[in-house]
Structure formats: structure tokens, C-alpha cells
Short mmCIF file of C-alpha atoms in Angstrom, two decimals:
data_model
loop_
_atom_site.label_atom_id
_atom_site.label_comp_id
_atom_site.label_asym_id
_atom_site.label_seq_id
_atom_site.Cartn_x
_atom_site.Cartn_y
_atom_site.Cartn_z
CA MET F 1 69.07 -136.67 -62.66
CA LEU F 2 70.10 -136.85 -58.73
CA GLY F 3 70.43 -132.96 -58.64
CA ALA F 4 67.06 -132.22 -60.83
CA GLY F 5 65.29 -135.00 -58.10
CA TRP F 6 66.36 -133.06 -55.07
CA ALA F 7 66.10 -129.41 -56.48
CA GLY F 8 62.47 -130.27 -58.01
CA ALA F 9 61.69 -130.89 -54.79
CA PHE F 10 62.05 -127.44 -53.01
CA PRO F 11 59.15 -125.92 -54.47
CA LEU F 12 57.40 -128.56 -53.22
CA VAL F 13 58.09 -128.72 -49.59
CA SER F 14 59.97 -125.86 -49.41
CA GLY F 15 58.71 -122.62 -47.59
CA LEU F 16 61.07 -120.42 -47.85
CA GLY F 17 60.63 -118.64 -52.15
CA PRO F 18 63.46 -118.36 -52.22
CA HIS F 19 64.87 -121.50 -52.90
CA ARG F 20 60.72 -122.82 -54.59
CA SER F 21 62.54 -120.60 -57.04
CA TRP F 22 65.86 -121.97 -57.05
CA GLY F 23 64.76 -125.19 -57.63
CA LEU F 24 62.68 -125.19 -60.31
CA CYS F 25 65.71 -123.57 -62.42
CA ALA F 26 68.30 -125.93 -60.73
CA ALA F 27 66.11 -128.58 -61.95
CA ALA F 28 65.32 -127.89 -65.51
CA GLY F 29 69.60 -126.97 -65.93
CA TYR F 30 70.23 -129.95 -64.38
CA LEU F 31 67.84 -132.25 -66.72
CA ALA F 32 69.40 -130.32 -69.75
CA ALA F 33 72.62 -131.38 -68.65
CA ALA F 34 71.54 -134.66 -68.74
CA VAL F 35 70.37 -134.36 -72.26
CA ALA F 36 73.93 -132.75 -72.75
CA VAL F 37 75.82 -136.09 -72.07
CA LEU F 38 73.79 -138.19 -74.11
CA VAL F 39 73.56 -135.89 -77.11
CA LEU F 40 77.42 -133.65 -77.40
CA PRO F 41 80.00 -135.97 -78.99
CA ARG F 42 81.75 -138.05 -76.18
CA ARG F 43 84.74 -135.56 -75.79
CA TRP F 44 82.48 -133.10 -75.22
CA ALA F 45 79.98 -134.53 -73.20
CA ARG F 46 81.30 -133.83 -69.59
CA ALA F 47 82.86 -129.85 -69.71
CA GLY F 48 78.96 -129.07 -72.10
CA SER F 49 77.37 -130.42 -69.30
CA VAL F 50 78.80 -129.32 -66.80
CA ALA F 51 78.30 -126.04 -68.79
CA VAL F 52 74.90 -126.77 -68.67
CA ALA F 53 74.68 -127.30 -65.24
CA LEU F 54 76.77 -124.06 -64.49
CA LEU F 55 73.95 -122.17 -66.41
CA GLY F 56 71.26 -123.45 -65.14
CA ALA F 57 71.98 -123.64 -61.78
CA VAL F 58 73.87 -120.34 -60.48
CA LEU F 59 73.55 -118.41 -63.13
CA VAL F 60 70.27 -118.28 -64.12
CA PRO F 61 68.29 -118.48 -60.52
CA LEU F 62 71.22 -116.35 -59.23
CA LEU F 63 69.86 -113.01 -62.36
CA VAL F 64 66.03 -113.98 -61.58
CA LEU F 65 66.06 -113.70 -57.33
CA VAL F 66 69.27 -110.92 -57.80
CA VAL F 67 66.84 -108.41 -60.37
CA GLY F 68 63.91 -109.76 -58.31
CA GLY F 69 65.08 -108.40 -55.22
CA GLN F 70 64.56 -112.45 -53.68
CA GLY F 71 66.81 -114.33 -50.76
CA GLN F 72 67.64 -114.96 -47.63
CA SER F 73 67.09 -113.19 -44.83
CA GLU F 74 71.34 -113.84 -44.35
CA VAL F 75 71.80 -111.15 -47.51
CA ALA F 76 69.24 -107.99 -45.97
CA VAL F 77 71.14 -108.48 -42.68
CA ILE F 78 74.49 -108.63 -44.32
CA GLU F 79 73.53 -104.93 -46.79
CA ARG F 80 72.10 -103.95 -43.44
CA SER F 81 74.93 -104.22 -41.57
CA GLY F 82 77.23 -102.87 -44.46
CA GLU F 83 75.48 -99.53 -44.97
CA LEU F 84 75.78 -98.92 -40.11
CA LEU F 85 79.40 -100.09 -40.80
CA LEU F 86 79.47 -96.76 -43.28
CA ARG F 87 77.58 -94.66 -41.21
CA HIS F 88 78.07 -95.28 -37.64
CA GLY F 89 80.99 -97.91 -37.41
CA THR F 90 79.20 -100.80 -36.42
CA PRO F 91 77.64 -103.03 -38.48
CA TYR F 92 75.18 -103.62 -34.03
CA LEU F 93 72.22 -102.41 -34.10
CA ALA F 94 72.27 -101.37 -30.38
CA GLU F 95 68.63 -102.68 -29.44
CA PRO F 96 67.02 -105.24 -32.69
CA ARG F 97 63.61 -105.96 -31.47
CA THR F 98 62.66 -108.77 -33.98
CA VAL F 99 65.28 -112.05 -35.35
CA ALA F 100 65.82 -109.83 -38.54
CA GLU F 101 67.30 -107.11 -36.57
CA TYR F 102 70.19 -108.87 -35.44
CA THR F 103 73.26 -109.44 -36.62
CA PRO F 104 75.36 -112.93 -35.64
CA TYR F 105 78.01 -111.98 -37.12
CA LEU F 106 81.57 -111.00 -36.62
CA PRO F 107 82.39 -106.91 -38.39
CA GLY F 108 84.48 -108.55 -41.09
CA MET F 109 81.25 -109.88 -42.74
CA ALA F 110 79.81 -106.60 -42.50
CA LEU F 111 82.54 -105.72 -46.21
CA PHE F 112 80.08 -108.09 -48.65
CA GLY F 113 77.42 -105.10 -47.38
CA LEU F 114 79.63 -101.66 -48.10
CA PRO F 115 78.49 -102.20 -52.15
CA ARG F 116 74.66 -102.25 -50.90
CA ALA F 117 75.46 -99.21 -48.76
CA LEU F 118 77.13 -97.88 -52.29
CA PHE F 119 75.12 -98.21 -54.87
CA GLY F 120 72.20 -98.34 -54.00
CA THR F 121 68.99 -100.34 -54.76
CA ASP F 122 67.88 -97.55 -57.71
CA GLY F 123 67.38 -99.74 -61.14
CA TRP F 124 68.60 -103.07 -61.83
CA PRO F 125 72.67 -102.08 -62.76
CA ALA F 126 72.84 -100.42 -58.83
CA ARG F 127 70.17 -103.76 -57.72
CA VAL F 128 72.78 -106.33 -59.22
CA ALA F 129 76.05 -104.43 -58.54
CA GLY F 130 74.71 -103.96 -54.95
CA ASP F 131 73.76 -107.66 -54.27
CA ALA F 132 75.95 -109.27 -51.12
CA ARG F 133 75.11 -112.72 -53.00
CA LEU F 134 77.96 -111.79 -55.95
CA TRP F 135 80.61 -110.21 -54.04
CA CYS F 136 80.51 -113.50 -51.34
CA ALA F 137 80.69 -115.62 -54.47
CA ALA F 138 83.68 -113.67 -56.08
CA ALA F 139 85.53 -113.99 -53.22
CA PHE F 140 85.00 -117.28 -52.87
CA LEU F 141 86.03 -118.29 -55.92
CA GLY F 142 88.84 -116.10 -55.48
CA CYS F 143 90.03 -117.87 -53.48
CA LEU F 144 90.20 -121.23 -55.26
CA VAL F 145 92.45 -119.56 -57.39
CA ALA F 146 95.04 -117.89 -55.36
CA ALA F 147 95.51 -121.79 -54.17
CA ALA F 148 95.47 -122.49 -56.43
CA LEU F 149 98.29 -120.56 -58.17
CA PRO F 150 101.80 -121.40 -58.10
CA THR F 151 103.03 -118.32 -55.01
CA ARG F 152 107.39 -119.26 -56.65
CA HIS F 153 108.74 -116.44 -57.45
CA ARG F 154 112.76 -115.39 -58.81
CA PRO F 155 113.41 -112.66 -56.70
CA GLY F 156 113.94 -108.83 -57.69
CA ARG F 157 111.65 -108.94 -60.36
CA PRO F 158 108.93 -106.71 -59.91
CA GLY F 159 105.74 -107.97 -61.47
CA ALA F 160 106.40 -111.77 -61.62
CA THR F 161 103.14 -112.16 -60.39
CA ALA F 162 101.05 -110.29 -63.06
CA ALA F 163 104.07 -111.97 -65.84
CA ALA F 164 102.61 -115.59 -65.35
CA ILE F 165 99.01 -114.42 -64.78
CA THR F 166 99.25 -112.79 -67.86
CA ALA F 167 101.27 -114.86 -69.45
CA ALA F 168 98.92 -118.34 -68.27
CA LEU F 169 96.24 -116.67 -69.21
CA ARG F 170 97.04 -115.96 -72.64
CA ALA F 171 98.43 -119.71 -73.22
CA THR F 172 94.76 -120.91 -72.09
CA VAL F 173 93.62 -118.63 -75.04
CA ALA F 174 96.10 -119.86 -77.20
CA ALA F 175 94.46 -123.80 -75.82
CA THR F 176 91.13 -123.21 -76.10
CA VAL F 177 91.60 -121.65 -79.73
CA ILE F 178 92.97 -124.92 -80.50
CA ALA F 179 90.85 -127.05 -78.92
CA ALA F 180 87.91 -125.39 -81.08
CA ARG F 181 89.26 -126.14 -84.07
CA THR F 182 90.66 -129.61 -83.52
CA GLY F 183 88.11 -130.74 -81.71
CA THR F 184 89.56 -131.16 -78.91
CA LEU F 185 89.21 -129.72 -74.62
CA PRO F 186 91.75 -127.41 -73.34
CA GLY F 187 94.95 -128.87 -71.67
CA ALA F 188 93.74 -127.44 -68.24
CA LEU F 189 90.03 -127.70 -68.63
CA PRO F 190 89.97 -131.56 -67.14
CA ALA F 191 91.65 -129.83 -64.49
CA VAL F 192 88.92 -127.02 -64.44
CA LEU F 193 86.33 -129.17 -64.73
CA PRO F 194 85.94 -130.92 -61.41
CA VAL F 195 85.73 -127.98 -59.31
CA ALA F 196 83.49 -126.03 -62.21
CA ALA F 197 80.82 -129.43 -61.34
CA LEU F 198 80.90 -129.30 -57.23
CA VAL F 199 80.56 -125.26 -58.03
CA ALA F 200 76.90 -126.48 -60.10
CA SER F 201 76.24 -128.83 -57.32
CA PRO F 202 73.20 -128.73 -54.80
CA VAL F 203 76.60 -128.10 -52.11
CA VAL F 204 78.31 -125.34 -53.93
CA ALA F 205 74.73 -123.39 -56.05
CA LEU F 206 72.08 -123.40 -53.39
CA PRO F 207 74.01 -120.63 -50.90
CA LEU F 208 75.42 -119.53 -53.34
CA CYS F 209 72.01 -117.87 -55.12
CA VAL F 210 69.90 -117.91 -52.22
CA SER F 211 72.89 -115.82 -49.01
CA GLY F 212 76.57 -117.34 -49.81
CA VAL F 213 77.68 -116.46 -46.79
CA ASP F 214 79.44 -118.97 -45.24
CA LEU F 215 81.61 -119.16 -49.24
CA PRO F 216 83.83 -116.61 -48.20
CA LEU F 217 84.54 -118.69 -45.04
CA ALA F 218 84.99 -121.59 -47.21
CA GLY F 219 87.11 -120.06 -49.50
CA LEU F 220 89.38 -118.21 -46.68
CA CYS F 221 89.83 -121.44 -44.80
CA LEU F 222 91.21 -123.00 -47.80
CA LEU F 223 93.63 -120.69 -49.27
CA ALA F 224 94.88 -120.75 -45.63
CA LEU F 225 94.72 -124.04 -45.74
CA ALA F 226 97.52 -124.20 -48.84
CA LEU F 227 99.85 -121.03 -48.35
CA ALA F 228 100.73 -123.34 -44.93
CA GLY F 229 100.79 -126.91 -47.57
CA ARG F 230 103.34 -123.79 -49.42
CA ALA F 231 105.50 -122.69 -45.87
CA ARG F 232 103.51 -118.84 -46.26
CA PRO F 233 102.75 -118.58 -42.64
CA VAL F 234 102.74 -115.09 -42.79
CA ALA F 235 100.53 -115.08 -45.72
CA ALA F 236 98.43 -117.56 -44.31
CA GLY F 237 97.99 -115.99 -40.90
CA TRP F 238 96.12 -112.89 -42.90
CA ALA F 239 94.08 -115.35 -44.49
CA LEU F 240 92.96 -117.00 -40.99
CA ALA F 241 92.95 -113.65 -40.18
CA LEU F 242 90.05 -112.26 -43.53
CA ALA F 243 88.37 -115.21 -41.93
CA CYS F 244 89.15 -115.37 -38.05
CA ALA F 245 87.07 -111.00 -39.14
CA LEU F 246 83.60 -113.11 -41.05
CA LYS F 247 82.29 -115.31 -37.63
CA TRP F 248 84.01 -116.83 -34.99
CA THR F 249 83.15 -120.92 -36.42
CA ALA F 250 86.49 -119.89 -37.90
CA TRP F 251 88.61 -120.56 -35.18
CA PRO F 252 89.14 -123.21 -35.06
CA ALA F 253 91.13 -123.37 -38.69
CA VAL F 254 93.85 -121.43 -36.54
CA ALA F 255 94.93 -124.25 -34.49
CA VAL F 256 94.89 -126.66 -37.40
CA VAL F 257 97.09 -123.87 -39.33
CA VAL F 258 99.44 -123.72 -36.37
CA ALA F 259 99.64 -127.88 -36.47
CA LEU F 260 100.26 -127.94 -39.98
CA LEU F 261 103.24 -125.34 -40.10
CA ALA F 262 104.76 -126.96 -36.46
CA ALA F 263 104.79 -130.32 -37.52
CA THR F 264 105.95 -129.24 -41.84
CA THR F 265 107.31 -125.79 -41.79
CA GLY F 266 108.87 -125.08 -38.20
CA ARG F 267 107.52 -123.68 -34.29
CA ARG F 268 109.24 -119.85 -35.78
CA ALA F 269 106.56 -119.97 -38.94
CA ALA F 270 103.50 -121.49 -37.24
CA LEU F 271 104.82 -118.62 -34.12
CA ARG F 272 104.17 -115.92 -37.18
CA ALA F 273 101.26 -117.46 -38.45
CA ALA F 274 99.34 -117.35 -35.29
CA VAL F 275 100.38 -114.24 -34.15
CA THR F 276 99.41 -112.76 -37.84
CA ALA F 277 95.90 -114.54 -37.33
CA VAL F 278 95.57 -112.71 -33.79
CA ALA F 279 96.66 -109.09 -34.58
CA GLY F 280 94.22 -109.21 -38.66
CA THR F 281 90.98 -110.85 -36.46
CA ALA F 282 91.62 -107.98 -33.40
CA ALA F 283 92.76 -104.95 -36.06
CA LEU F 284 89.30 -105.64 -38.12
CA VAL F 285 87.53 -106.77 -34.60
CA LEU F 286 88.20 -104.21 -32.09
CA PRO F 287 87.30 -100.68 -33.76
CA SER F 288 83.63 -102.28 -33.33
CA ALA F 289 83.34 -104.24 -31.10
CA LEU F 290 85.19 -101.28 -28.64
CA ARG F 291 82.27 -98.85 -29.52
CA SER F 292 79.53 -101.88 -29.97
CA PRO F 293 80.14 -104.33 -27.46
CA GLY F 294 77.58 -105.16 -26.26
CA PRO F 295 75.14 -105.79 -29.00
CA LEU F 296 78.25 -107.94 -30.23
CA VAL F 297 78.06 -110.85 -27.15
CA GLN F 298 74.78 -110.43 -28.12
CA GLN F 299 74.79 -110.73 -31.68
CA VAL F 300 76.79 -112.98 -32.13
CA PHE F 301 77.67 -114.89 -29.48
CA ALA F 302 74.42 -115.49 -26.86
CA PHE F 303 72.23 -115.33 -29.49
CA PRO F 304 74.04 -117.92 -31.99
CA THR F 305 74.13 -120.21 -29.16
CA GLY F 306 70.10 -120.14 -28.08
CA ARG F 307 71.19 -117.73 -25.30
CA GLY F 308 69.92 -114.84 -26.67
CA ASP F 309 67.22 -112.56 -25.37
CA LEU F 310 64.85 -113.50 -28.21
CA PRO F 311 64.88 -118.43 -29.40
CA THR F 312 66.91 -118.46 -32.41
CA PRO F 313 65.66 -119.63 -35.41
CA ALA F 314 68.22 -121.94 -35.99
CA GLY F 315 66.11 -124.96 -34.84
CA SER F 316 67.07 -128.09 -36.82
CA PRO F 317 66.84 -131.48 -35.08
CA LEU F 318 71.37 -132.63 -35.05
CA PRO F 319 71.92 -134.25 -31.74
CA GLY F 320 72.98 -130.86 -29.67
CA ARG F 321 69.45 -129.43 -30.36
CA LEU F 322 67.10 -132.69 -29.28
CA LEU F 323 70.07 -132.35 -26.11
CA ALA F 324 69.19 -128.20 -25.86
CA ASP F 325 65.20 -128.66 -25.52
CA LEU F 326 65.33 -130.46 -23.05
CA GLY F 327 65.65 -128.18 -21.28
CA PRO F 328 69.07 -126.41 -19.35
CA VAL F 329 70.17 -129.19 -18.36
CA GLY F 330 70.14 -130.59 -22.32
CA TRP F 331 71.60 -127.60 -23.41
CA TYR F 332 74.83 -127.37 -20.97
CA ALA F 333 75.40 -131.38 -21.63
CA ALA F 334 74.87 -130.32 -25.36
CA VAL F 335 78.30 -127.98 -24.51
CA ALA F 336 79.96 -130.37 -22.60
CA LEU F 337 79.83 -132.36 -25.50
CA LEU F 338 80.25 -130.65 -28.18
CA LEU F 339 84.03 -129.52 -25.23
CA LEU F 340 85.00 -132.96 -25.30
CA ALA F 341 85.14 -133.25 -28.50
CA GLY F 342 86.78 -129.83 -29.75
CA ALA F 343 89.41 -131.34 -27.61
CA ALA F 344 90.10 -134.78 -28.88
CA VAL F 345 90.76 -133.20 -32.37
CA ALA F 346 92.84 -130.59 -30.05
CA ARG F 347 94.17 -132.98 -28.78
CA SER F 348 94.67 -135.35 -32.37
CA LEU F 349 96.45 -132.69 -33.63
CA VAL F 350 99.37 -132.03 -31.24
CA SER F 351 99.35 -136.93 -31.51
CA ARG F 352 98.74 -136.62 -35.05
CA PRO F 353 100.02 -133.06 -36.46
CA PRO F 354 98.50 -133.14 -40.21
CA LEU F 355 101.85 -133.28 -43.32
CA HIS F 356 99.83 -131.39 -45.58
CA THR F 357 97.18 -129.79 -46.96
CA ARG F 358 94.66 -131.93 -47.41
CA ALA F 359 95.32 -133.64 -44.50
CA ALA F 360 94.83 -130.67 -42.30
CA ALA F 361 91.49 -129.41 -44.10
CA ASP F 362 90.60 -133.76 -43.17
CA ARG F 363 90.90 -132.65 -39.31
CA LEU F 364 89.06 -128.95 -39.48
CA ALA F 365 86.05 -130.73 -41.16
CA LEU F 366 86.59 -133.37 -38.41
CA GLY F 367 86.82 -130.56 -35.92
CA LEU F 368 83.48 -128.29 -37.64
CA ALA F 369 80.90 -131.34 -38.70
CA LEU F 370 81.37 -131.78 -34.52
CA ALA F 371 80.25 -128.68 -33.45
CA PHE F 372 77.51 -128.02 -36.19
CA LEU F 373 76.35 -131.79 -34.63
CA LEU F 374 76.46 -131.35 -31.66
CA ALA F 375 75.83 -127.36 -31.30
CA PRO F 376 72.51 -126.22 -28.55
CA ALA F 377 71.57 -124.21 -31.76
CA GLY F 378 72.42 -125.84 -35.82
CA ARG F 379 70.24 -126.19 -38.53
CA PHE F 380 71.80 -129.07 -41.52
CA GLY F 381 73.28 -126.13 -43.77
CA TYR F 382 76.30 -125.22 -41.80
CA LEU F 383 77.12 -129.01 -42.20
CA ALA F 384 78.27 -128.02 -46.16
CA LEU F 385 81.26 -125.85 -44.66
CA PRO F 386 82.94 -128.76 -44.13
CA ALA F 387 82.12 -130.93 -46.84
CA LEU F 388 83.50 -128.29 -48.43
CA LEU F 389 86.17 -127.81 -47.18
CA LEU F 390 86.98 -132.22 -47.78
CA LEU F 391 85.31 -131.72 -51.38
CA LEU F 392 87.88 -128.44 -52.75
CA PRO F 393 91.37 -130.12 -51.27
CA ARG F 394 90.10 -133.21 -53.33
CA LEU F 395 88.84 -130.89 -56.35
CA CYS F 396 91.59 -128.52 -56.21
CA LEU F 397 95.43 -129.11 -57.72
CA LEU F 398 96.98 -127.60 -54.11
CA PRO F 399 100.35 -128.43 -53.21
CA GLY F 400 100.57 -132.19 -52.92
CA LEU F 401 104.22 -132.23 -50.70
CA PRO F 402 105.02 -132.03 -46.84
CA LEU F 403 107.83 -130.31 -45.83
CA LEU F 404 109.87 -131.98 -42.77
CA PRO F 405 112.68 -130.59 -42.07
CA GLY F 406 116.16 -132.89 -42.07
CA PRO F 407 118.13 -134.14 -40.34
CA GLY F 408 120.60 -132.71 -37.98
CA SER F 409 118.83 -129.45 -38.73
CA SER F 410 115.72 -126.98 -38.20
CA ARG F 411 115.44 -126.00 -41.73
CA PRO F 412 112.50 -127.75 -43.48
CA ARG F 413 113.43 -130.40 -46.39
CA ARG F 414 110.77 -131.40 -49.08
CA LEU F 415 110.17 -135.60 -49.36
CA PRO F 416 111.95 -136.05 -53.83
CA ARG F 417 108.87 -137.52 -55.70
CA PRO F 418 108.40 -141.53 -56.53
CA HIS F 419 110.76 -141.68 -58.81
CA ALA F 420 110.39 -144.49 -61.88
CA PRO F 421 113.28 -147.33 -61.98
CA ARG F 422 115.39 -146.62 -64.52
CA PRO F 423 116.19 -149.63 -67.22
CA HIS F 424 119.05 -151.65 -66.87
CA ALA F 425 121.39 -151.08 -70.82
CA PRO F 426 121.50 -154.09 -72.13
CA GLN F 427 124.91 -155.75 -72.00
CA VAL F 428 126.12 -156.03 -75.35
CA VAL F 429 128.27 -159.78 -76.21
CA PRO F 430 130.71 -159.16 -78.54
CA ALA F 431 130.16 -161.75 -81.83
CA PRO F 432 133.35 -165.43 -81.22
#
């Protein structure tokens, strides 16, 4: 009911057409989900409610907005940058004249606009297949699946991972068939329900339907943290490289992942992750940066911080924005507070490094929340990213045991799981 009330307020207070359309569909979906809890059998109430919420708050409004060509300006920016990257090798216009012509993202974000450049806009199938929101959502969900899948496999068995995934899918289908016959929930469904409920909530459903630009960033950051928690430094570095090539707000994740690996796996692993992240980011960003360095600096760094030729539309009344509105002195004060907050979080990574994925995600969420609050320009919607970093590790089945170096050895050892005490066998006393 809270979700229905929150979504129902958008048609009344929002001046953006995509938000109003989403609010109408989502409010009906959340109301139907509340009714489903009351009318469905108890064993199916939660799953049915989440399914109805996904249908009403995600699938239906997304289809309506995509087919109707509605979306926030970010969608058009990403799709235009994909066309520019394909034709000119850079996603940035040389002389943008309006805010809509700015591309405040790093070159990696243009990859989500390539399907539009390839499929075009002739007919609704092409409009649907080329929409950047679908590819952003697919990347987000793919990262969640990759973060939850086990990564250990036996050496010398090529294709073992694919075989394991196929076996898991077959087992899930079989469990679903048995559940449908017996009227019970499949074994894996209770573990998926919390993540599905989060996707159906306004925290994910609204940005997924109207823009989707921050979802791949959140998914890749979570994947990098999960891989680091599993002592996979190179894989974590590649996930970081992909995230850092999308938006520079992902760059603090490199420090958090390095601190996590240094504390749990060793300095060499942390160095490998850092080198992979930096090299991968450079490989993705430098070609466009060398081709158009001036537009990249102006559109990616100066414009979002309020120092560009045109004022940024990110004007939510957050503390940093309120300080910047006081003039140049206020802007420098906001930047100084931002730097102090970043230094405090960095010091905490050295003095008290995170020892597992959830702690690392919490530390990254804290740093990003402080950055968004104290930045000279920002929006309330930016806070969805730290919120996702706080919630997702608590809902996904991520590796939970940290690796710690053993005494007198540089090799890591895994903390033992707690075991229940064994009951003592009763003593048999012979009869006299």
C-alpha cells in the first residue's frame, strides 16, 4: 500500500510525462499486489504478490514507455552517444548548444546505445530491441546472477560452468513442476523472492522504466565486490573497469575493492585487481578521450559539477547544492567538505578495512552517499545507488566468509564455519 501511495503521487506532483505514466501503472500494480496477498493461499501469497507487483510496476509500464517512445532525457542521450560512437569514434558532440546535447557519461555508457544505432526506429520491434533501458536492465540483472553464482570449478574440465548452470536450470524447472503439482513453493524460490521484491519496488522499478542509467553501475559494483570476496582479483578488476568506464562515480569502488582484497587475500591480489581495473578503464576510455579530449572534460567533469558552460539540471536541494548556490565561496566550501568526507572514508579503509562483501558494500555506499549529499550539484535520485549497495548484498546469496592470512604464512585461509556442539553419548552403566 505504501508503494501504491508513493507511485500514485507521481501523476499529481511530477511534471515529467514518463514519471506520470509509470505512476499510473505502478499504483495499479501495487494495489493488485496488496489484494493478491489477501486472496491467494498462504503458501503462494508472497510469491504471487511479488509477481503481480513485477507485472504492474515493471513489465507493463516499461512496455508502454518503450513502445510509446517515452523516457527521460538520459535514454536519448545514451542512444545518441551510441550512434556517434559508431559513426565518429567518439560519443561527444564537439559543440553542444543545449543541455540535451551534452553527454555527461564516460565512453563505456555509449555501448548501451549501440543497439539503437543498429536496429533503428522503424516499427515497434526495432524500437523495443534498440531501447537502451532494456540493455541497462539486462546488464543489471546479469550482474546480480553472476554475483550469486558459485565460481569454483574443477580444473581441466572445460565447459564445467555451463554444465553447472544447465543442471541448475533443469533442477529449477523440475522443482517448479513438482511445486505446481503439490502446491508448495520451489526450494529456490524463497531465496529469489527478496531480490524480485526489490526489483518490483519503486527503488528499482522507477529508474528501470524511465531511464535505467544507474542500474548497470550498481550491478557491476556489486559484482566486483562479490568477486573480491571470493578471492577473484582479476575478475573483480575487469568488473571494476567496466563500471569505471560508465561513470566516474564508480571510481571510489576501486579503493574499496583493493582494501577488501588487501585485508583478506593479500597485497599481491589487491595489486592485480588495481592494475586490471586501471588498464581496463584506460583501454575503454582513452580512444574516445584522445579523439575528443576537450568535449570529454567539459561534458563529463565540468558540466555535472556545475562548472560547465551551461547550468546543470541537477538542482535538488541537497547540502552541497545549497552551499554552491551561495556563490563561488559556497562552491569551494562544498568541494572542501566533499574532499574531507572522501579523506575520512579513505582513512577508514586503511585503519579498519572491510573483511567481507557486505562490509565493503556498506563502506562504498557510505562514501557515495556522502559524495552525492555534498556535491555542488546533485539529485535525490542519485541516492538510489548507495541504497542498492546497502540492500542487494543482504538479499543476494553472496559469499559470506572472508579470507584471512594464516599465522606465519602469506597464503589466505578461510574462517571456519561455526558448528553445533556434538551431543555426548550417554554412558552405559552395567547392571549389578
